[in-house]
XYZ file of N, CA and C in Angstrom:
312
model
N -5.377 44.012 22.406
C -5.252 44.068 20.961
C -5.255 42.660 20.365
N -4.525 41.727 21.004
C -4.481 40.362 20.487
C -5.868 39.725 20.490
N -6.657 40.003 21.528
C -8.005 39.438 21.595
C -8.873 39.970 20.463
N -8.715 41.248 20.145
C -9.511 41.850 19.068
C -9.150 41.217 17.720
N -7.857 41.001 17.486
C -7.422 40.389 16.229
C -7.945 38.963 16.130
N -7.840 38.213 17.212
C -8.335 36.834 17.218
C -9.827 36.800 16.960
N -10.572 37.677 17.612
C -12.012 37.731 17.413
C -12.347 38.077 15.965
N -11.625 39.020 15.367
C -11.853 39.385 13.972
C -11.575 38.196 13.050
N -10.509 37.452 13.325
C -10.193 36.276 12.509
C -11.286 35.226 12.611
N -11.795 35.022 13.809
C -12.852 34.033 13.988
C -14.132 34.438 13.282
N -14.420 35.726 13.272
C -15.613 36.209 12.588
C -15.434 36.133 11.074
N -14.250 36.488 10.589
C -13.990 36.502 9.148
C -13.806 35.106 8.566
N -13.258 34.189 9.342
C -12.958 32.843 8.866
C -13.561 31.809 9.810
N -14.887 31.638 9.748
C -15.506 30.662 10.649
C -15.060 29.241 10.327
N -15.005 28.404 11.329
C -14.626 27.000 11.138
C -15.695 26.289 10.315
N -15.251 25.455 9.405
C -16.193 24.700 8.581
C -16.419 23.351 9.243
N -17.587 23.194 9.809
C -17.965 21.929 10.421
C -19.095 21.293 9.635
N -19.246 21.735 8.396
C -20.371 21.312 7.582
C -20.199 19.925 6.989
N -18.960 19.510 6.753
C -18.731 18.263 6.027
C -18.711 17.058 6.949
N -19.395 16.012 6.493
C -19.476 14.768 7.239
C -19.230 13.625 6.260
N -18.453 12.629 6.682
C -18.370 11.394 5.911
C -19.684 10.667 6.162
N -20.578 10.719 5.203
C -21.914 10.174 5.376
C -21.940 8.662 5.191
N -21.227 8.163 4.168
C -21.153 6.730 3.905
C -19.787 6.402 3.319
N -19.307 5.200 3.644
C -18.058 4.706 3.069
C -18.287 3.254 2.647
N -18.041 2.981 1.378
C -18.109 1.609 0.869
C -16.682 1.199 0.554
N -16.102 0.357 1.396
C -14.687 0.050 1.281
C -14.390 -1.379 0.835
N -15.384 -2.233 0.778
C -15.136 -3.619 0.407
C -16.261 -4.110 -0.499
N -16.228 -3.725 -1.772
C -17.314 -4.095 -2.678
C -17.381 -5.602 -2.911
N -18.551 -6.066 -3.277
C -18.768 -7.496 -3.473
C -18.199 -8.006 -4.790
N -18.391 -7.252 -5.872
C -18.093 -7.760 -7.207
C -16.684 -7.463 -7.708
N -16.008 -6.485 -7.115
C -14.736 -6.054 -7.682
C -13.822 -5.457 -6.621
N -12.558 -5.526 -6.853
C -11.591 -4.856 -5.984
C -11.169 -3.514 -6.562
N -11.569 -3.239 -7.792
C -11.304 -1.924 -8.376
C -12.577 -1.444 -9.049
N -12.951 -0.238 -8.774
C -14.146 0.329 -9.376
C -15.381 0.264 -8.507
N -15.282 -0.287 -7.314
C -16.475 -0.441 -6.497
C -16.465 0.281 -5.166
N -15.411 1.022 -4.869
C -15.327 1.715 -3.586
C -15.827 3.143 -3.717
N -16.395 3.676 -2.630
C -16.949 5.022 -2.694
C -16.988 5.665 -1.311
N -16.977 6.989 -1.333
C -17.110 7.803 -0.121
C -18.142 8.878 -0.426
N -19.122 9.012 0.447
C -20.125 10.050 0.256
C -19.945 11.120 1.326
N -19.749 12.356 0.872
C -19.664 13.499 1.770
C -21.040 14.142 1.869
N -21.356 14.676 3.037
C -22.620 15.363 3.259
C -22.325 16.750 3.803
N -22.928 17.750 3.197
C -22.861 19.111 3.719
C -24.178 19.356 4.445
N -24.156 19.312 5.766
C -25.396 19.465 6.513
C -25.584 20.879 7.051
N -25.016 21.846 6.356
C -25.190 23.250 6.706
C -26.109 23.933 5.702
N -26.405 25.200 5.948
C -27.293 25.977 5.082
C -26.515 26.836 4.088
N -25.222 26.587 3.964
C -24.387 27.328 3.024
C -23.535 26.351 2.234
N -23.124 26.775 1.045
C -22.256 25.952 0.208
C -20.827 25.982 0.729
N -20.077 24.911 0.432
C -18.681 24.828 0.848
C -17.832 24.488 -0.373
N -16.803 25.302 -0.606
C -15.870 25.035 -1.697
C -14.901 23.958 -1.211
N -14.959 22.772 -1.820
C -14.097 21.664 -1.395
C -12.974 21.419 -2.409
N -12.699 22.421 -3.237
C -11.597 22.334 -4.202
C -10.294 22.030 -3.481
N -9.536 21.105 -4.017
C -8.229 20.714 -3.494
C -8.272 20.052 -2.123
N -9.460 19.765 -1.581
C -9.515 18.970 -0.367
C -8.962 17.592 -0.729
N -8.407 16.906 0.251
C -7.884 15.573 -0.035
C -8.255 14.611 1.071
N -8.228 13.330 0.726
C -8.500 12.255 1.679
C -7.255 11.396 1.752
N -6.795 11.177 2.962
C -5.601 10.365 3.200
C -5.995 8.927 3.494
N -5.127 8.016 3.109
C -5.307 6.608 3.437
C -3.997 6.084 4.030
N -4.013 4.846 4.443
C -2.786 4.243 4.975
C -1.670 4.227 3.942
N -2.028 4.090 2.677
C -1.033 3.970 1.609
C -0.589 5.293 1.015
N -1.403 6.331 1.170
C -1.079 7.596 0.525
C -1.607 8.768 1.341
N -0.749 9.759 1.565
C -1.173 10.935 2.322
C -2.271 11.699 1.580
N -2.170 11.735 0.256
C -3.189 12.408 -0.561
C -3.696 11.434 -1.619
N -4.456 10.452 -1.157
C -4.964 9.412 -2.051
C -5.993 9.982 -3.026
N -6.857 10.826 -2.534
C -7.905 11.427 -3.351
C -7.789 12.938 -3.219
N -7.663 13.629 -4.348
C -7.611 15.088 -4.344
C -8.767 15.584 -5.195
N -9.645 16.373 -4.574
C -10.800 16.872 -5.304
C -10.383 17.976 -6.268
N -11.022 18.028 -7.430
C -10.617 18.989 -8.460
C -10.998 20.432 -8.119
N -10.359 21.363 -8.821
C -10.678 22.795 -8.695
C -12.147 23.004 -9.035
N -12.707 24.066 -8.467
C -14.099 24.469 -8.720
C -15.117 23.417 -8.300
N -14.804 22.683 -7.226
C -15.743 21.699 -6.690
C -16.443 22.319 -5.488
N -17.731 22.537 -5.620
C -18.520 23.163 -4.558
C -19.624 22.206 -4.144
N -19.717 21.996 -2.843
C -20.768 21.151 -2.281
C -21.860 22.071 -1.765
N -23.002 22.034 -2.448
C -24.108 22.928 -2.094
C -24.663 22.593 -0.716
N -25.373 23.544 -0.161
C -25.989 23.374 1.152
C -26.908 22.161 1.160
N -26.853 21.407 2.231
C -27.729 20.246 2.451
C -27.684 19.237 1.309
N -26.524 19.059 0.703
C -26.423 18.100 -0.394
C -25.293 17.114 -0.157
N -25.247 16.098 -1.016
C -24.251 15.030 -0.909
C -23.342 15.060 -2.126
N -22.123 14.545 -1.946
C -21.134 14.487 -3.018
C -20.505 13.106 -2.969
N -20.659 12.344 -4.049
C -20.167 10.972 -4.083
C -18.830 10.898 -4.807
N -17.811 10.499 -4.069
C -16.469 10.273 -4.614
C -16.332 8.773 -4.768
N -15.962 8.324 -5.968
C -15.912 6.883 -6.196
C -14.668 6.490 -6.983
N -14.341 5.227 -6.863
C -13.216 4.654 -7.583
C -13.495 4.717 -9.087
N -12.425 4.818 -9.880
C -12.586 4.802 -11.335
C -13.353 3.555 -11.743
N -14.327 3.719 -12.595
C -15.134 2.598 -13.034
C -16.371 2.351 -12.190
N -16.623 3.218 -11.208
C -17.764 3.061 -10.310
C -19.076 2.891 -11.067
N -19.310 3.760 -12.039
C -20.594 3.738 -12.733
C -20.865 2.399 -13.416
N -19.818 1.660 -13.760
C -19.981 0.344 -14.380
C -19.860 -0.808 -13.387
N -19.117 -0.622 -12.286
C -18.773 -1.729 -11.388
C -19.467 -1.705 -10.034
N -20.306 -0.724 -9.769
C -20.944 -0.647 -8.447
C -21.779 -1.890 -8.186
N -21.871 -2.270 -6.911
C -22.565 -3.504 -6.526
C -24.048 -3.485 -6.881
N -24.651 -2.330 -6.868
C -26.084 -2.226 -7.143
C -26.283 -1.174 -8.234
N -26.847 -1.560 -9.342
C -27.015 -0.645 -10.472
C -27.974 0.507 -10.164
N -28.766 0.374 -9.102
C -29.692 1.440 -8.714
C -28.997 2.563 -7.932
N -27.790 2.306 -7.428
C -27.061 3.360 -6.724
C -26.746 4.481 -7.699
N -26.683 5.674 -7.199
C -26.445 6.828 -8.079
C -25.024 6.846 -8.618
N -24.847 7.533 -9.713
C -23.522 7.694 -10.303
C -22.688 8.654 -9.470
N -21.401 8.527 -9.606
C -20.472 9.344 -8.836
C -20.459 10.783 -9.338
N -20.230 11.702 -8.407
C -19.991 13.100 -8.772
C -18.546 13.282 -9.228
N -17.666 12.408 -8.703
C -16.250 12.473 -9.046
C -15.670 11.077 -8.960
N -15.068 10.611 -10.051
C -14.395 9.303 -10.071
C -12.893 9.524 -10.141
N -12.149 8.737 -9.354
C -10.692 8.804 -9.352
C -10.152 7.474 -8.853
N -8.889 7.203 -9.150
C -8.281 5.970 -8.638
C -8.145 6.059 -7.119
N -8.597 5.012 -6.432
C -8.508 4.938 -4.969
C -7.669 3.721 -4.581
N -6.942 3.862 -3.465
C -6.219 2.703 -2.958
C -6.830 2.243 -1.666
């Protein structure tokens, strides 16, 4: 019976291995605030709801908390950046952030 329940749970709630830290910019050239970014990649064929996911740092267990209703579509990227990214990024050709928040 326990094996059947475990198997049902695994079928109903598959592990999400879709998310990858694709790029991390942690030491910008022009600024110490507004220039850091993390790019997530969903390399699966299905969307993933990343609402309330968080990223921990040495200074804070929940340094970055993604907002409600945040969905990362299949085979797409999501750029999380420090507040002011769109104005302070090292290269103006880099894309704008999908989500800006204060980062430590």
